[in-house]
Coordinates of C-alpha atoms in Angstrom, one line a residue:
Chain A
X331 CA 73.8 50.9 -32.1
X332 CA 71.9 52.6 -34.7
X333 CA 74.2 55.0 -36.4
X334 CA 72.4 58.1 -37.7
X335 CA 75.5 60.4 -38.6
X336 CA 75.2 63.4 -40.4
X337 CA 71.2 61.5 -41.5
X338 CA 69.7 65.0 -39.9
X339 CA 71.0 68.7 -40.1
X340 CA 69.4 71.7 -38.5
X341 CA 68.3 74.1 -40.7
X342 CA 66.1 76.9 -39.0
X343 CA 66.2 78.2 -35.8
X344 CA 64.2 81.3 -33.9
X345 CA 64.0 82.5 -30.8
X346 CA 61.9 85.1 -29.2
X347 CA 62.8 88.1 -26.9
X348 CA 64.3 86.9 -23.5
X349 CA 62.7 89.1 -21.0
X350 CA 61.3 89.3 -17.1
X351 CA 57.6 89.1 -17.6
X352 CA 56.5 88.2 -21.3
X353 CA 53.2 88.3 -20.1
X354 CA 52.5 85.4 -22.5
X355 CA 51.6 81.4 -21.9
X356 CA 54.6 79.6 -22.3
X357 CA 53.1 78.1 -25.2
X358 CA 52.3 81.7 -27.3
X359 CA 56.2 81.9 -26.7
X360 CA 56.9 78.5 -28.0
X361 CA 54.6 79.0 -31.0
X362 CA 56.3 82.2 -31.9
X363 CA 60.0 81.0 -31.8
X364 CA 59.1 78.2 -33.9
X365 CA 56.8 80.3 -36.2
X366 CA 60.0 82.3 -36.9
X367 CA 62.1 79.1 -37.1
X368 CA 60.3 77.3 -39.6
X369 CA 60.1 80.6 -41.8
X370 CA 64.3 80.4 -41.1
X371 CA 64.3 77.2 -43.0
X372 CA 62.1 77.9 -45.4
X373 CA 59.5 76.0 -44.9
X374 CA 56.0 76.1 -44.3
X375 CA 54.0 74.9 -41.2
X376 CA 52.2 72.2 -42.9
X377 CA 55.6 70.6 -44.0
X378 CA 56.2 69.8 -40.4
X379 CA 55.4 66.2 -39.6
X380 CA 57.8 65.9 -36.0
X381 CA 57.3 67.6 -32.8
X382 CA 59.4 66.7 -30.0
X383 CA 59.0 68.9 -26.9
X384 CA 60.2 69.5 -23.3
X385 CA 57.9 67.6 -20.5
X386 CA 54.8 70.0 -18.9
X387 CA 54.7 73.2 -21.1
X388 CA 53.0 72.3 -23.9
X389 CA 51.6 69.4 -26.1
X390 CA 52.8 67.9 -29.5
X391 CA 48.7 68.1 -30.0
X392 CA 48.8 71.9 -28.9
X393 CA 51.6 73.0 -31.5
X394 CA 49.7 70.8 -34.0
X395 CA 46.5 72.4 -33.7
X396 CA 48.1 76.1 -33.7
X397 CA 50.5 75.9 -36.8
X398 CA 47.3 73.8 -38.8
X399 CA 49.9 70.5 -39.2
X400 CA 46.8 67.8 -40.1
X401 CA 49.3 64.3 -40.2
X402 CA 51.8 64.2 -37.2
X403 CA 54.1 61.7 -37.8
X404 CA 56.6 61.7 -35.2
X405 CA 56.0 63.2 -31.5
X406 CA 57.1 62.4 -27.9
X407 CA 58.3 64.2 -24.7
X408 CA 61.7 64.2 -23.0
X409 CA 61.8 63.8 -19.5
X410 CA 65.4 64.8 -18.6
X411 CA 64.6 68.5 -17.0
X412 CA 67.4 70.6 -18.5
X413 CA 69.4 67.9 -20.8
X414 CA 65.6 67.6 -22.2
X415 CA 66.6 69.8 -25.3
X416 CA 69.3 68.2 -26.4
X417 CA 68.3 64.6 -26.2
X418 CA 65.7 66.0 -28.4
X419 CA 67.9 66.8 -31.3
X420 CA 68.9 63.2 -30.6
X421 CA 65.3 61.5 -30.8
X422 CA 64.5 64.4 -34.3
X423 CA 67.6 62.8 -35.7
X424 CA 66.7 59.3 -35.5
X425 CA 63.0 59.9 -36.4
X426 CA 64.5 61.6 -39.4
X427 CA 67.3 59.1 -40.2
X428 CA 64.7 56.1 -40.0
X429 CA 62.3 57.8 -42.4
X430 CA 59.9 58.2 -39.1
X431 CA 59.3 62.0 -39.8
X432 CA 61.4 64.5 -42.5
X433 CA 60.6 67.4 -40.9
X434 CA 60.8 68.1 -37.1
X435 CA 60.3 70.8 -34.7
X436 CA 62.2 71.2 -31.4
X437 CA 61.1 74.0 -29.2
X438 CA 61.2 74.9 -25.7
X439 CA 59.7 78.0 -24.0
X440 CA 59.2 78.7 -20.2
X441 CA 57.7 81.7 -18.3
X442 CA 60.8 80.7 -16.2
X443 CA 61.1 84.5 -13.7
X444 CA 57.6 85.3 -13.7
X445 CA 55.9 81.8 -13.4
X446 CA 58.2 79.8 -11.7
X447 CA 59.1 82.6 -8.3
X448 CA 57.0 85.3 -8.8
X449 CA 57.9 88.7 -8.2
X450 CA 56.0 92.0 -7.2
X451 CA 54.7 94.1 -10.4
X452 CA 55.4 90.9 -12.3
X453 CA 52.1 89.7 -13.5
X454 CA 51.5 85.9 -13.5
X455 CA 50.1 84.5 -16.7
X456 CA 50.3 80.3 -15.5
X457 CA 51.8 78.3 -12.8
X458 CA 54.0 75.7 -13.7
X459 CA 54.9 72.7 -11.7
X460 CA 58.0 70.6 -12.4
X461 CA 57.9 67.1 -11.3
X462 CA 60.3 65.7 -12.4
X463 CA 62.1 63.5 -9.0
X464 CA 59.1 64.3 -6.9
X465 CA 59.8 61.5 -4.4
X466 CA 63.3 62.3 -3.8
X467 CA 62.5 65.9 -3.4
X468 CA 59.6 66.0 -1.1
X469 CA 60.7 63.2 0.9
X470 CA 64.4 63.5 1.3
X471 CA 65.8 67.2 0.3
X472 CA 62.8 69.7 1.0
X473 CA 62.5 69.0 4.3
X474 CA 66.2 69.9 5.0
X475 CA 65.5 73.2 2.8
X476 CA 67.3 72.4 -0.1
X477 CA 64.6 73.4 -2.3
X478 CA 66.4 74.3 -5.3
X479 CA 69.1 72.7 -7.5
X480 CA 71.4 75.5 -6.1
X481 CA 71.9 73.3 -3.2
X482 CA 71.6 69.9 -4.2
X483 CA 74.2 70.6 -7.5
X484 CA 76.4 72.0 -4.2
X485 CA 76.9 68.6 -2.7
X486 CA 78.6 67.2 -5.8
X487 CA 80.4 70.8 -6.3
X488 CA 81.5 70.8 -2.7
X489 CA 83.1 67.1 -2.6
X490 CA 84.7 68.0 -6.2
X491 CA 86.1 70.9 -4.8
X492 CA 87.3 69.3 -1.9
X493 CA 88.6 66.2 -3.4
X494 CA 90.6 67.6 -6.9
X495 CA 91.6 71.2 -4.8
X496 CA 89.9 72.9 -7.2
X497 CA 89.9 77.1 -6.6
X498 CA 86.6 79.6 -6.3
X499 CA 88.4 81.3 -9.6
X500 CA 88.0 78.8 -11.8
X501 CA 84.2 78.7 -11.4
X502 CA 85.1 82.7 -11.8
X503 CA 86.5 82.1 -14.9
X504 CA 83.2 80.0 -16.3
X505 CA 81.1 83.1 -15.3
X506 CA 83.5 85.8 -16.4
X507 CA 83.4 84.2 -20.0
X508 CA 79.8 84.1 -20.5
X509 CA 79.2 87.5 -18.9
X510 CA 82.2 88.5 -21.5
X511 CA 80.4 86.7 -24.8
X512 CA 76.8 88.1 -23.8
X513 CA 78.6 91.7 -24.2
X514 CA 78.0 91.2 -28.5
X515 CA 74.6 89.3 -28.2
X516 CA 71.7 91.6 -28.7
X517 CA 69.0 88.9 -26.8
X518 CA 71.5 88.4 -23.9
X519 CA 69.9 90.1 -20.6
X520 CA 73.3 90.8 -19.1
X521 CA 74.2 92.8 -22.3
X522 CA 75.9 95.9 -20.7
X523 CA 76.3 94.5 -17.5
X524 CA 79.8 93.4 -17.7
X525 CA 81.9 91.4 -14.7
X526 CA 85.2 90.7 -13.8
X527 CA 86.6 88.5 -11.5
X528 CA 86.7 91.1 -8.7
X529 CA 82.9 91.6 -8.9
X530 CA 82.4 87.7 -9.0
X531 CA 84.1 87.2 -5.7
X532 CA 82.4 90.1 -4.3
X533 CA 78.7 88.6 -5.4
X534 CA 76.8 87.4 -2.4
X535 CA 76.8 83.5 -1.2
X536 CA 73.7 81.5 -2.2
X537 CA 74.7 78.1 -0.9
X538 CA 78.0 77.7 -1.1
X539 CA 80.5 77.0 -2.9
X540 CA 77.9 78.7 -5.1
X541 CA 77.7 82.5 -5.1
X542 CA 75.0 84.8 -7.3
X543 CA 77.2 84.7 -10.0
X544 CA 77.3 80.9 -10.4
X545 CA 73.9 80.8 -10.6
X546 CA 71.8 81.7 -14.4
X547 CA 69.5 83.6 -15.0
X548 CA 65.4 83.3 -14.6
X549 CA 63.8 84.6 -17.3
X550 CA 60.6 84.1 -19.8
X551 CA 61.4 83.3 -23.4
X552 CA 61.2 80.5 -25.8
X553 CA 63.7 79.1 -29.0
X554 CA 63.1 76.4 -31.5
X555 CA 65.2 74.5 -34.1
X556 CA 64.0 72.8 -37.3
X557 CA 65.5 69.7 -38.4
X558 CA 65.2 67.5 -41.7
X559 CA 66.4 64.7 -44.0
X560 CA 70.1 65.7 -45.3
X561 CA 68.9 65.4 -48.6
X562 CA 66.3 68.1 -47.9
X563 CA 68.4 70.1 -46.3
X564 CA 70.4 70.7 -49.2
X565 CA 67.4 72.8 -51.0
X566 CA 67.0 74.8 -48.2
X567 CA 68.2 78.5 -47.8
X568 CA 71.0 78.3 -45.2
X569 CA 73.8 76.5 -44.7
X570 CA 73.5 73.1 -43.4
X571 CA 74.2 72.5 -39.8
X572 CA 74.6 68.2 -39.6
X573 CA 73.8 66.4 -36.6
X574 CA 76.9 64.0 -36.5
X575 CA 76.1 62.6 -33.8
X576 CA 73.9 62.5 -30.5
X577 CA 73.3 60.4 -27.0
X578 CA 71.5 60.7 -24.0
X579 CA 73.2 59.6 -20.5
X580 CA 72.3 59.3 -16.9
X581 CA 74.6 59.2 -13.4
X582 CA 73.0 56.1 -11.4
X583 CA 70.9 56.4 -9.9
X584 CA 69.2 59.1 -11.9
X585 CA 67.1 59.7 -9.2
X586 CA 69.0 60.1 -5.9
X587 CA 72.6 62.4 -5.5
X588 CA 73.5 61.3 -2.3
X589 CA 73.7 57.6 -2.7
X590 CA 75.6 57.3 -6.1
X591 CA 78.7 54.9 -5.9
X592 CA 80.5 57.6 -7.7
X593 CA 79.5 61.1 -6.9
X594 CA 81.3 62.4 -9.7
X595 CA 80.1 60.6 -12.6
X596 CA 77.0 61.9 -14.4
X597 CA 75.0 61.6 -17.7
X598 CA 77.5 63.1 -19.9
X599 CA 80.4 60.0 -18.6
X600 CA 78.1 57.8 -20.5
X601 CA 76.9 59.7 -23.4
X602 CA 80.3 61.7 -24.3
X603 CA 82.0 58.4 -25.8
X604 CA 78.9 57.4 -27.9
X605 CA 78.5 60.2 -29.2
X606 CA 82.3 60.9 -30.2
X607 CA 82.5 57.5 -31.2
X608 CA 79.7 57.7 -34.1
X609 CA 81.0 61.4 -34.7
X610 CA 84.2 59.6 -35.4
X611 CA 86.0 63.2 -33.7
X612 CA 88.0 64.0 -30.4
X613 CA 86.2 66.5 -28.0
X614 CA 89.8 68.3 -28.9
X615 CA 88.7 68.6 -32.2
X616 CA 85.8 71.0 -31.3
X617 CA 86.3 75.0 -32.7
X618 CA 83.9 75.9 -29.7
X619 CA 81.8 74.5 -26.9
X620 CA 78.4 75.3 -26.0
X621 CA 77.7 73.6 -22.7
X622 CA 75.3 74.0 -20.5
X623 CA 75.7 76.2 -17.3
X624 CA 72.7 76.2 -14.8
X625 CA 75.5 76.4 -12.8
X626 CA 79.2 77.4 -13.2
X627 CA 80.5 74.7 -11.4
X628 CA 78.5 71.4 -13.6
X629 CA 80.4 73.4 -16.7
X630 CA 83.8 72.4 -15.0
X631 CA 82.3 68.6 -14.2
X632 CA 81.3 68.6 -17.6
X633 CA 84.4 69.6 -19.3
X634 CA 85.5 66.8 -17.3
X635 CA 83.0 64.2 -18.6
X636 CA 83.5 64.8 -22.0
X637 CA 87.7 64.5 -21.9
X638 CA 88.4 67.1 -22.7
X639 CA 90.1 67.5 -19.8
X640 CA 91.5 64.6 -17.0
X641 CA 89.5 64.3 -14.1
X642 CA 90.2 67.0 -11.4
X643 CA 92.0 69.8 -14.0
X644 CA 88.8 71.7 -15.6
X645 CA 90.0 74.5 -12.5
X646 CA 93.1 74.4 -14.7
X647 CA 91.8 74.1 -18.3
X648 CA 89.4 77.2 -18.1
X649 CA 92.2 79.7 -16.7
X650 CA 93.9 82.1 -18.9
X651 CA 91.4 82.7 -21.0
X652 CA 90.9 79.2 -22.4
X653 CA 87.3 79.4 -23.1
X654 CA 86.7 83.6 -23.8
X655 CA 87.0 83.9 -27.8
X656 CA 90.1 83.9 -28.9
X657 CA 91.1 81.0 -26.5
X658 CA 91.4 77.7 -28.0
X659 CA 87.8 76.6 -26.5
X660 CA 85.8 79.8 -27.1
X661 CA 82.5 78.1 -24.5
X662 CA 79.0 79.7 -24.0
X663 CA 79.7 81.8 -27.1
X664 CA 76.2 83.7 -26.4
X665 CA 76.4 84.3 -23.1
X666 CA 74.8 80.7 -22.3
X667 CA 72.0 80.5 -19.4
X668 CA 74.4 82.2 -16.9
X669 CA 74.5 85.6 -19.0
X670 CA 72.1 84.9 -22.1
X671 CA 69.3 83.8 -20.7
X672 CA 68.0 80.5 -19.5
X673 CA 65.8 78.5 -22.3
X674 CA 66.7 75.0 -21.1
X675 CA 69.8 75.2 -23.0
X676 CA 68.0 74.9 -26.6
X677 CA 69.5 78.6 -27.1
X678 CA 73.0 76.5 -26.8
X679 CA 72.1 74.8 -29.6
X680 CA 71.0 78.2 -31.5
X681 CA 74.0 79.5 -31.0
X682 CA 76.1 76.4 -32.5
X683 CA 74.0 76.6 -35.5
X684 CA 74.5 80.6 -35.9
X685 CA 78.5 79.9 -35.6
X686 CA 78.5 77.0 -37.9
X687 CA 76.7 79.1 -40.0
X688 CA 78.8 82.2 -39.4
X689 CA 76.3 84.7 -38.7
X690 CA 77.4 85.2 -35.2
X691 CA 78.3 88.6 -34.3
X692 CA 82.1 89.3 -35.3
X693 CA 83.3 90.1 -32.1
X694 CA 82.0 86.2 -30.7
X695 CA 82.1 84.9 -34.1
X696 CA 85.0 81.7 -34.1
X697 CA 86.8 82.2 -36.9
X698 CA 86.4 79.3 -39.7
X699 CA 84.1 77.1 -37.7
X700 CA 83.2 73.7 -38.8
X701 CA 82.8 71.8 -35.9
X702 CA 81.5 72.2 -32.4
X703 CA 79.3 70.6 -29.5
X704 CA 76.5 71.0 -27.4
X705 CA 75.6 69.6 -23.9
X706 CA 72.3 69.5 -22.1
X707 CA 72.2 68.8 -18.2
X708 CA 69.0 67.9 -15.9
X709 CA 67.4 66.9 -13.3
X710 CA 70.1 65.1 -10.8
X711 CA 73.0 65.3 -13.4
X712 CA 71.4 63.7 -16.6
X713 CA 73.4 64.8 -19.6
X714 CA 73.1 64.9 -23.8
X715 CA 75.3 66.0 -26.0
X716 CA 74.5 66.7 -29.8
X717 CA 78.1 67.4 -32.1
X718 CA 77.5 69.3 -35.3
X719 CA 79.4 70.3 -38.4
X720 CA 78.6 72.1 -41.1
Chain B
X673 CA 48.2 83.1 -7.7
X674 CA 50.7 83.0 -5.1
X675 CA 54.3 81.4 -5.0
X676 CA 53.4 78.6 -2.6
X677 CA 52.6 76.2 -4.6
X678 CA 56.3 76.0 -5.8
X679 CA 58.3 76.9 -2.4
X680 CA 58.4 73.3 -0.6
X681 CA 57.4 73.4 2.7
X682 CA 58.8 70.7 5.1
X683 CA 57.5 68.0 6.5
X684 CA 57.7 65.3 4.4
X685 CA 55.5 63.8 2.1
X686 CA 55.4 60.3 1.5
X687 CA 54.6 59.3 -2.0
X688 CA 53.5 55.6 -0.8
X689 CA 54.1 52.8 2.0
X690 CA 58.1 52.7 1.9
X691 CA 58.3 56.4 2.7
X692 CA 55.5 56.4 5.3
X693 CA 57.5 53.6 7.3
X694 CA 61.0 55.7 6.9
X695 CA 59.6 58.4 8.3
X696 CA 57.5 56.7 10.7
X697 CA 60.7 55.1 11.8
X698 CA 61.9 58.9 12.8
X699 CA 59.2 59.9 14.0
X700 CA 60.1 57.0 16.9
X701 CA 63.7 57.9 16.7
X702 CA 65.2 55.1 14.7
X703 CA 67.0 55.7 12.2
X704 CA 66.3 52.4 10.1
X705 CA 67.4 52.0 6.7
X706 CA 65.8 48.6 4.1
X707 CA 68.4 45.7 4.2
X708 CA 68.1 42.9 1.4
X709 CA 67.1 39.8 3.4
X710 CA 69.3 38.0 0.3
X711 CA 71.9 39.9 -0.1
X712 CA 72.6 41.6 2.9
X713 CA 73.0 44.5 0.9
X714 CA 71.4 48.3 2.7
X715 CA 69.9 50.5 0.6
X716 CA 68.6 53.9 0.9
X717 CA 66.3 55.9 -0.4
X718 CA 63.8 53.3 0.1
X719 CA 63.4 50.9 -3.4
X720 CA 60.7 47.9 -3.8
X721 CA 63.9 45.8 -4.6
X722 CA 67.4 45.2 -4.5
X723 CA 69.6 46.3 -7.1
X724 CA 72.2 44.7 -6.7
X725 CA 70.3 41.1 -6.5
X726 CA 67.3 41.8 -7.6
X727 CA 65.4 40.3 -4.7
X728 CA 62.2 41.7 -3.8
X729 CA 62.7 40.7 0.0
X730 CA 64.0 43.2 2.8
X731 CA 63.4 44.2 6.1
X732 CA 63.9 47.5 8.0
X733 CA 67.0 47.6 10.5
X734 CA 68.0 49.7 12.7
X735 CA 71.2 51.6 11.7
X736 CA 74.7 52.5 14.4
X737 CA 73.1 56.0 13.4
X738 CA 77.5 56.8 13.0
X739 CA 78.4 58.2 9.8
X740 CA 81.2 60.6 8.3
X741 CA 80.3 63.5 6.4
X742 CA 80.4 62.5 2.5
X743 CA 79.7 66.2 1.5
X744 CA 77.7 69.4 2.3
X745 CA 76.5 72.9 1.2
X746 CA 75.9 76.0 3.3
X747 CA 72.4 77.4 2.4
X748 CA 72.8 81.6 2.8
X749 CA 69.3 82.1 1.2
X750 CA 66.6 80.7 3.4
X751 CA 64.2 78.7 0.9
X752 CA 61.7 77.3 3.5
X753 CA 59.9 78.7 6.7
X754 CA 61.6 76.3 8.9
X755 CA 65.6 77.6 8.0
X756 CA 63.9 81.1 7.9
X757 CA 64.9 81.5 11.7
X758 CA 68.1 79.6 11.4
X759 CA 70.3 80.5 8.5
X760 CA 72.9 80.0 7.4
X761 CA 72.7 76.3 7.9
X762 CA 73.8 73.4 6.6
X763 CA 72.5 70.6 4.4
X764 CA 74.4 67.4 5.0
X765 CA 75.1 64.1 2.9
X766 CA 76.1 61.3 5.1
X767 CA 77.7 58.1 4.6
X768 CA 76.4 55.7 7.3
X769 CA 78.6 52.9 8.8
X770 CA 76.4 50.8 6.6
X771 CA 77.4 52.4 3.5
X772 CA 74.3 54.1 2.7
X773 CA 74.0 57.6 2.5
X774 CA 71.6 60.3 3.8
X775 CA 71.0 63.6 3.3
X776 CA 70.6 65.7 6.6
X777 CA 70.7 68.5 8.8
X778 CA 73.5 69.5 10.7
X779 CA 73.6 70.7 15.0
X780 CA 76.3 71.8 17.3
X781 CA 79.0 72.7 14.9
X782 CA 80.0 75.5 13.6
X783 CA 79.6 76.1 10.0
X784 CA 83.1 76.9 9.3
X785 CA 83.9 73.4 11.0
X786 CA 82.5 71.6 8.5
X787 CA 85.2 68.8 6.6
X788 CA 85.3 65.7 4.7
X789 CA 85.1 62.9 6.6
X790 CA 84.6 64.4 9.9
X791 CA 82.4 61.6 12.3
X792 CA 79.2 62.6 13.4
X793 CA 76.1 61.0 14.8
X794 CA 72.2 61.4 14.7
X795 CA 69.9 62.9 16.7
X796 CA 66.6 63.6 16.3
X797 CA 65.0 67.2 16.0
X798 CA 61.4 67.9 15.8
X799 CA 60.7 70.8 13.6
X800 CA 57.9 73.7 14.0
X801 CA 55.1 71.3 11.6
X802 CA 55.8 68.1 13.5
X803 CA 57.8 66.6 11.0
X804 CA 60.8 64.1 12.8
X805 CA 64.3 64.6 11.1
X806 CA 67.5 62.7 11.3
X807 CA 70.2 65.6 12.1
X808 CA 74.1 64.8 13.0
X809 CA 76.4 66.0 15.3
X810 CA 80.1 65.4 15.7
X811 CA 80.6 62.4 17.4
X812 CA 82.4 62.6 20.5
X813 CA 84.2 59.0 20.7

C-alpha cells in the first residue's frame, strides 16, 4: 500500500456564510470559499495545479476557468455522496505525495435548503439532482416511500438498536453535544438555539427511531481546504496541519442496505484500520473527533467502526459528557452538520484544521491539540477517514 | 421550478431488463427472486451475475413468499403521495426463507407490533399508479 504519511498538510481553509437561501449557484459559493481559502494559505490562484471536487455541482474545468489556473495537473470527482469530502483529502494527498500536483484545492458547496426541497419565499437559483444509487432507489425504496436517507439509515439504526439494547438518550447525547459546541461558533445556524435532553425527546418523530433532532440541518453554503507538498507547507503562513494518513471504505454491497451479510458493517470497518495503521496511532490517541453526523445515530455506528469503542457500547461511551468539551472525546467541536450546518462534512475537516491550529474559539477550543480525526459517511454507509497532526 | 423533480413518486422505475422482469413478476403476483443456475445461490436485488461464483447463468424462481422481519422504520412524515393517506406506516426489510432480503411494506399489524424476527408473509397490493408491491403480513401458521 502506498504510504503517503505526513507527504501532504492542509494549510488554508475558508468557508462562506451558511445560510437558508444564498441565492447563489452552488458554484459562486464554491468559488468564494476557496477564493478565501487559497488567500488563507497564502497562495495565489495560479499556484493551484489540483482540483478534486464532490460529484454534480461543479467542474474541475469550471473552477479552472474562474480562478484563471491555465495547467491543471491533477483533477477527478468522488463519487461517495457524503464521505465524498474526505476521500478527497485522501486522493489530494496522494496526488501530492507522488509529485502528481503540489498544490490542491478541495471544495464543496451545495444550495442544499433552497435547491434540494424548496420552500415558500425561498427563491430557487438551480435544481440539483443526486444520483448517486439510482437503481436501488427508484426501484426498490421509493416506491415503499422511503425517499430520503432518514429512513433508509433507520433500518440499520433500528436493528442496532434492537440488537446491542441501545437507549433513545444516547442518540440524545450525540445531538445535545453538537447543539452545545455550535453555542461558540459564529457560522453555526443553531447558534442561540440551545437543547437539552428534555427538548430532544420532546422533538417530533420523523421515522423512527429518528426524531427532528437526529436529523442535520439543510442549508446553502460552501468550504474549501488547500493542500500542498510538506516541504511547501513549511513556507506558508499558518501552522501546518499534516495529513497522516487517509482511506476510503465501503459496506458490501455499496449499493443495497437490505441485503448485506452484515448489517452493521460499513465503510469506515474497512478504512479505520488502514488508515490507523499508516498513521501508526490508536483511535484512543485522538484529542477530539470530528465525525460526521447526517444522522445522530451513524455517529454511534461510527464510533463503533473506528474502535474506539466495542461493538454495541457507543450508547455507553457518549454518556456523561464524553464527547461535549471537556470530556475526553470532545466530537463535532463546531456544531457538525446536526447544529453547524451541513457542507458534506468538509466543514469537519475545517474545524480539525482550526483546532490543530488553535484558533478555535476558547470556549470549544481542546486544549493542546496535536492530534485528531475526521470521518466522511455517504451514500448507503460508505465511509473515509482523514487523521491529522500538527 | 417546482420540487417534483426530487420528491420520488412510486411506481417503480426499471433501469433495464432485470428490473422490468422483477416487477413484472409482481405485477402477476409472484414473488420470484434470480437463483444462480451454478451455484444455487438466490440473490436479490437483481445482478447480471453471481457473486459468490461468478457465473453469469440464473433463472427466476418463485419464492415461499415466508420471511421474518430483519428490521424496519416507522415513516411519521409522509414523503410520497401514495403514504400521504396512510401514515404513519411502515417500511419493512425482510429476510426470505431463501436468505434474500427485501425491502417492503407492511399490512394488518399494528405499528407498535412490530419486532425482530416476527414471521410474516406477502401479499400483493396494488397502489393508486398501478404499480404491483410485495407487502407482508404476520403469518398465521
Amino acid at each position: 500500500m502506498i504510504d503517503f504519511r505526513d507527504k501532504a498538510a492542509i494549510v488554508g481553509i475558508g468557508e462562506t456564510q451558511y445560510v437558508r437561501g444564498a441565492n447563489k449557484p452552488s458554484a459562486e459559493q464554491m468559488l468564494e470559499s476557496t477564493r478565501i481559502a487559497i488567500a488563507d494559505a497564502g497562495l495565489q490562484p495560479k499556484d493551484i495545479d489540483g482540483i478534486v471536487l464532490p460529484p454534480v455541482l461543479i467542474t474541475a474545468e469550471e473552477v479552472a476557468a474562474n480562478l484563471g489556473i491555465e495547467d491543471i495537473r491533477y483533477s477527478v470527482s468522488v463519487n461517495m455522496g457524503g464521505a465524498s469530502p474526505i476521500t478527497a483529502l485522501q486522493s489530494a494527498a496522494m496526488a501530492i505525495a507522488s509529485g502528481v500536483a503540489e498544490n490542491v484545492v478541495v471544495t464543496v458547496g451545495w444550495n442544499g435548503y433552497s435547491a434540494m426541497r424548496p420552500k415558500p419565499g425561498v427563491k430557487v437559483v438551480e435544481k440539483i439532482s443526486l444520483a448517486a444509487m439510482e437503481r436501488t432507489l427508484t426501484n426498490y425504496y421509493f416506491p415503499y416511500g422511503c425517499a430520503s436517507p432518514v429512513q433508509m439509515y433507520a433500518w440499520m439504526a433500528m436493528r442496532h438498536m434492537k440488537t446491542f439494547g441501545i437507549e433513545n438518550e444516547a442518540m440524545g447525547a450525540v445531538a445535545v453535544a453538537c447543539r452545545k459546541h455550535a453555542q461558540f461558533n459564529d457560522k453555526a445556524i443553531n447558534r442561540g438555539k440551545p437543547l437539552d435532553m428534555e427538548g430532544y425527546m420532546r422533538s417530533r418523530m420523523i421515522s423512527e427511531p429518528f426524531r427532528l433532532y437526529d436529523c442535520c440541518l439543510e442549508n446553502d453554503g460552501a468550504a474549501t481546504v488547500v493542500l500542498t507538498s510538506a516541504e511547501r507547507a513549511k513556507d506558508l503562513p499558518h501552522t501546518p496541519v499534516y495529513i497522516m494518513a487517509a482511506a476510503e471504505g465501503h459496506p458490501y454491497p455499496a449499493d443495497d442496505i437490505a441485503n448485506r451479510p452484515d448489517m452493521f458493517k460499513i465503510g469506515l470497518h474497512n478504512s479505520a484500520p488502514k488508515a490507523f495503521a499508516m498513521a501508526g496511532v490508536k483511535p484512543t490517541d485522538m484529542d477530539f473527533l470530528q465525525v460526521y453526523d447526517c444522522f445522530t445515530y451513524v455517529v454511534l455506528m461510527q464510533l463503533e467502526a473506528l474502535g474506539i469503542c466495542e461493538q454495541g457500547a457507543s450508547g455507553e461511551f457518549v454518556k456523561n459528557g464524553n464527547i461535549e468539551i471537556g470530556g475526553k472525546y470532545p466530537l463535532n467541536t463546531h456544531g457538525g452538520l446536526l447544529a453547524q450546518a451541513h457542507v458534506w462534512g468538509l466543514n469537519h475537516a475545517v474545524e480539525a484544521v482550526r483546532q490543530l491550529r488553535g484558533d478555535a474559539p476558547p470556549e470549544v477550543q481542546v486544549p493542546d491539540a496535536e492530534l485528531g480525526l475526521v470521518t466522511g459517511w455517504g451514500d448507503f454507509g460508505d465511509g473515509s477517514l482523514v487523521i491529522l497532526r500538527k | 421550478m417546482t420540487n417534483e423533480s426530487f420528491i420520488p413518486n412510486p411506481p417503480p422505475r426499471p433501469n433495464h431488463y432485470l428490473d422490468e422482469q422483477f416487477w413484472e413478476n409482481c405485477r402477476n403476483h409472484v414473488l420470484a427472486f434470480q437463483c444462480c443456475t451454478s451455484c444455487e445461490t438466490w440473490r436479490h436485488i437483481p445482478r447480471f451475475m453471481c457473486a459468490k461464483c461468478g457465473s453469469p447463468d440464473w433463472e427466476w424462481r418463485q419464492s415461499s413468499g415466508k420471511g421474518i422481519i430483519y428490521s424496519w422504520t416507522v415513516v411519521h412524515k409522509p414523503m410520497t403521495p401514495h403514504f400521504e393517506s396512510i401514515f404513519p406506516y411502515a417500511a419493512l426489510v425482510v429476510e426470505m426463507e431463501e436468505g434474500v432480503r427485501i425491502t417492503a411494506g407492511l399490512q394488518d399489524l399494528d405499528l407498535d407490533k412490530i419486532e425482530m424476527d416476527l414471521p410474516v408473509e406477502v401479499v400483493f397490493e396494488t397502489l393508486e399508479n398501478g404499480a404491483v408491491l410485495p407487502f407482508f403480513v404476520p403469518r398465521k401458521d
